[in-house]
C-alpha positions as YAML, in Angstrom:
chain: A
units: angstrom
residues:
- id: 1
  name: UNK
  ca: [-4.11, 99.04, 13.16]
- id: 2
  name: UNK
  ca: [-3.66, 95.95, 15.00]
- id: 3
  name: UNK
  ca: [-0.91, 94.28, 16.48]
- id: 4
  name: UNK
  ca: [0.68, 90.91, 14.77]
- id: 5
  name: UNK
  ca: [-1.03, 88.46, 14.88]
- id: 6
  name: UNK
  ca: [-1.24, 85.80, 11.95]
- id: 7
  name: UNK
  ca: [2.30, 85.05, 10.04]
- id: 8
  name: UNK
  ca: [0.90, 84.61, 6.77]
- id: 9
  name: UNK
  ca: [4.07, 82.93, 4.73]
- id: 10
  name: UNK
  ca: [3.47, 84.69, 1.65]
- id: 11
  name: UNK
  ca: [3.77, 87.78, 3.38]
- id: 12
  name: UNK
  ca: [7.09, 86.72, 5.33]
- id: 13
  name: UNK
  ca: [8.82, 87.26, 1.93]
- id: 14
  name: UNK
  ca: [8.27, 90.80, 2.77]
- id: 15
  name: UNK
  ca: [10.55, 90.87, 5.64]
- id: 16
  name: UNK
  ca: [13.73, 92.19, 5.54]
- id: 17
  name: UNK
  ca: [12.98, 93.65, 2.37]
- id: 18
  name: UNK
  ca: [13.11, 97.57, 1.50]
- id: 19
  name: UNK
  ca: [9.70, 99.39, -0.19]
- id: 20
  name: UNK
  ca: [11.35, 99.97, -3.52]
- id: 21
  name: UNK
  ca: [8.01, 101.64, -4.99]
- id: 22
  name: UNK
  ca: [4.93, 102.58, -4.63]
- id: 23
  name: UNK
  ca: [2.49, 102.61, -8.33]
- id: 24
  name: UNK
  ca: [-0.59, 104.61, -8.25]
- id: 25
  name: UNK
  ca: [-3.08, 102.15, -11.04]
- id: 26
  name: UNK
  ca: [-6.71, 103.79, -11.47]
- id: 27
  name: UNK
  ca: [-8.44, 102.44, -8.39]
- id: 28
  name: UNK
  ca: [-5.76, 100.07, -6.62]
- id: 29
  name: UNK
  ca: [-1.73, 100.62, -5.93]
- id: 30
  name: UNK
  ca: [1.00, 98.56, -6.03]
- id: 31
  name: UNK
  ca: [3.82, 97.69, -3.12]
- id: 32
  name: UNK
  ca: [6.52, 96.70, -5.17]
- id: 33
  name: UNK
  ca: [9.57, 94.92, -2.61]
- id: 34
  name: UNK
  ca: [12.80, 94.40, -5.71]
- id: 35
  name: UNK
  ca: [10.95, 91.57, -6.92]
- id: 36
  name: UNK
  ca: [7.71, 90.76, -4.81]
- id: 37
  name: UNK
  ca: [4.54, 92.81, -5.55]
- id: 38
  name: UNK
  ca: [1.87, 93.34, -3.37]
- id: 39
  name: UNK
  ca: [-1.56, 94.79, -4.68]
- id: 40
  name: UNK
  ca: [-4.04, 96.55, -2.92]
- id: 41
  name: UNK
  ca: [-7.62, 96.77, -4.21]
- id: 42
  name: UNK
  ca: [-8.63, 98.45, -0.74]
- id: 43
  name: UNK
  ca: [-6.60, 101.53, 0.16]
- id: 44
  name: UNK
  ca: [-4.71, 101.14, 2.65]
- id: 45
  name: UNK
  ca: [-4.48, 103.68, 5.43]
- id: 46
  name: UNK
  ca: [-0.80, 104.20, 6.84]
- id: 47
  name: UNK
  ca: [0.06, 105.06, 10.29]
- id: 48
  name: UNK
  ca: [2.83, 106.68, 11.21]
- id: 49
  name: UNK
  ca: [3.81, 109.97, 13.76]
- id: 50
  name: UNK
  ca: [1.78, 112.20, 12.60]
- id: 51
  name: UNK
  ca: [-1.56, 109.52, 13.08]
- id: 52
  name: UNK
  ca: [-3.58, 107.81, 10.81]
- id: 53
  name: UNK
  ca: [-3.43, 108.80, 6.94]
- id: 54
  name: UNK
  ca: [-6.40, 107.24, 4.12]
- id: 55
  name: UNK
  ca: [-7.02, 108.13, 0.85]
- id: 56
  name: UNK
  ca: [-8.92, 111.57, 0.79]
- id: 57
  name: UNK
  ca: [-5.70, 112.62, 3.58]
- id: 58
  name: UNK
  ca: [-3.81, 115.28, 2.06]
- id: 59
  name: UNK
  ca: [-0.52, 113.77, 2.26]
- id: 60
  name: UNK
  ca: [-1.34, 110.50, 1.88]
- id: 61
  name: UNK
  ca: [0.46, 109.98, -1.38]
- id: 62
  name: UNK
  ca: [3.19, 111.48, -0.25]
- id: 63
  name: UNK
  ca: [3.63, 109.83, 3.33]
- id: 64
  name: UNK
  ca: [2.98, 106.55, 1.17]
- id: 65
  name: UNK
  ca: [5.70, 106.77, -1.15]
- id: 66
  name: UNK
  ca: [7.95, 108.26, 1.74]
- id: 67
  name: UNK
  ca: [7.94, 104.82, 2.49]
- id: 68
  name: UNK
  ca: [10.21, 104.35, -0.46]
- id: 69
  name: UNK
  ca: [13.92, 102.77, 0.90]
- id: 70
  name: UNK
  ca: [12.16, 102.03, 4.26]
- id: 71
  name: UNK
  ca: [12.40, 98.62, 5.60]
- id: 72
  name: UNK
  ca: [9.33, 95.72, 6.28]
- id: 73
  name: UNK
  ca: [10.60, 94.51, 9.74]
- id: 74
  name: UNK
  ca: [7.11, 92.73, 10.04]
- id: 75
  name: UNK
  ca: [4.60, 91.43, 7.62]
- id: 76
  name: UNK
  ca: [1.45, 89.92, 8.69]
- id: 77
  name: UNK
  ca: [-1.88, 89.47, 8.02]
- id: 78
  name: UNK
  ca: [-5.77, 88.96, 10.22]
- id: 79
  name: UNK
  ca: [-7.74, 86.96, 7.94]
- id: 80
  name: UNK
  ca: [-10.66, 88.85, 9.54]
- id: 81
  name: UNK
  ca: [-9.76, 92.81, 9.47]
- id: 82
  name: UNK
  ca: [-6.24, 93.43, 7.83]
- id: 83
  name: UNK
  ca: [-2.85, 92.88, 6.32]
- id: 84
  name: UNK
  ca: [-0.15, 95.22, 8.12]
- id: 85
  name: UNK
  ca: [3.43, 95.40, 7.25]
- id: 86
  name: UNK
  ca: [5.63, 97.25, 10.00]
- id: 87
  name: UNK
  ca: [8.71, 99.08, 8.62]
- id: 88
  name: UNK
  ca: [11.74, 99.99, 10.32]
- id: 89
  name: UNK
  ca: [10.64, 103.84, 11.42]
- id: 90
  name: UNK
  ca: [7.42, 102.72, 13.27]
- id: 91
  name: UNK
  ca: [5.34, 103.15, 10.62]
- id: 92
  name: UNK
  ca: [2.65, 100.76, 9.44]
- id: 93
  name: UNK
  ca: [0.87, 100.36, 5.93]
- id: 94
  name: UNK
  ca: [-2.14, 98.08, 6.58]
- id: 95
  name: UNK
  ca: [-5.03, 97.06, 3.96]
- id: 96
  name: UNK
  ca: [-8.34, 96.26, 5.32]
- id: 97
  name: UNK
  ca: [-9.53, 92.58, 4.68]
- id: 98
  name: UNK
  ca: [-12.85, 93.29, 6.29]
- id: 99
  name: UNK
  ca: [-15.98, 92.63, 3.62]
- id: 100
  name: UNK
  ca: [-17.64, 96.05, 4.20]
- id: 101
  name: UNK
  ca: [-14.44, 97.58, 2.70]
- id: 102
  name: UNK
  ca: [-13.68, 95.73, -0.47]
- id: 103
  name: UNK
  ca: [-15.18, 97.07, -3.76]
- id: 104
  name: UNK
  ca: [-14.80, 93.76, -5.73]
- id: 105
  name: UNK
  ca: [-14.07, 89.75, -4.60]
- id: 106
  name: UNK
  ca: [-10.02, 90.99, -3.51]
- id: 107
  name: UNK
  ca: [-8.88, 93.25, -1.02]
- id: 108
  name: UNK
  ca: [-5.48, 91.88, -1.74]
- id: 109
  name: UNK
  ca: [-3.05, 89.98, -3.78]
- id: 110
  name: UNK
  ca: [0.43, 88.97, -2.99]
- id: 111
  name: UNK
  ca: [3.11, 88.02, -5.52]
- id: 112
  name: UNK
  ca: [6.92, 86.93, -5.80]
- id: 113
  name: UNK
  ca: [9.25, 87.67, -8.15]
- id: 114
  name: UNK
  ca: [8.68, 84.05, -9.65]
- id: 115
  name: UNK
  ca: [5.30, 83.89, -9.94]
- id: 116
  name: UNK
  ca: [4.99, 80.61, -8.78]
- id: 117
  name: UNK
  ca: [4.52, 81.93, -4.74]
- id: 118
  name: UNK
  ca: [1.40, 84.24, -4.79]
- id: 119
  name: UNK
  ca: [-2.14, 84.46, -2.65]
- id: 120
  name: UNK
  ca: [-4.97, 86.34, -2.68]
- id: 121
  name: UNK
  ca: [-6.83, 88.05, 0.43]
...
């Protein structure tokens, strides 16, 4: 994971907010915020204290939706390798942008309650 280093302004909506879900779809999940909804079409690997978790991790599910009531204190994104979000415990959830990682166009897709704020990665 990488430090911050792009504020993407979509993803500052994130801030401040609390992880109020996590939703397991076939082959993507959902980060759902009270309202904003962020979709990720790569897995994303989470790294926290006990190192870095991906997919085939046992765990993973669980250390993902642990997450659940935890806090984004940072949300930002490196067009060229990754979205990260930094919570409030030290851990961070971050989606790979890179092209050798993405099974379709997306890797990514952010978007408000609204509907009318949204972007795609």
């Amino acid at each position: 994971m990488s430090a911050p280093r792009h504020r993407d302004a979509p993803l500052t909506y994130l801030e401040n907010r609390e992880l109020s879900a996590v939703t397991f779809v076939r082959d993507y999940i959902q980060l759902h915020f009270d309202g904003p909804v962020l979709n990720a079409y790569v897995w994303p690997k989470l790294n926290n204290a006990l190192g870095v978790l991906e997919q085939q991790t046992p765990g993973y599910r669980d250390a993902l939706c642990g997450q659940i009531g935890r806090l984004v204190i940072v949300a930002v994104a490196d067009p060229t390798t990754e979205i990260s979000l930094h919570f409030d415990n030290n851990t961070v959830i971050a989606i790979s942008l890179r092209e050798e990682d993405r099974v379709g166009e997306e890797a990514a897709m952010f978007q408000d309650r609204t509907g009318k704020l949204w972007n795609v990665w």
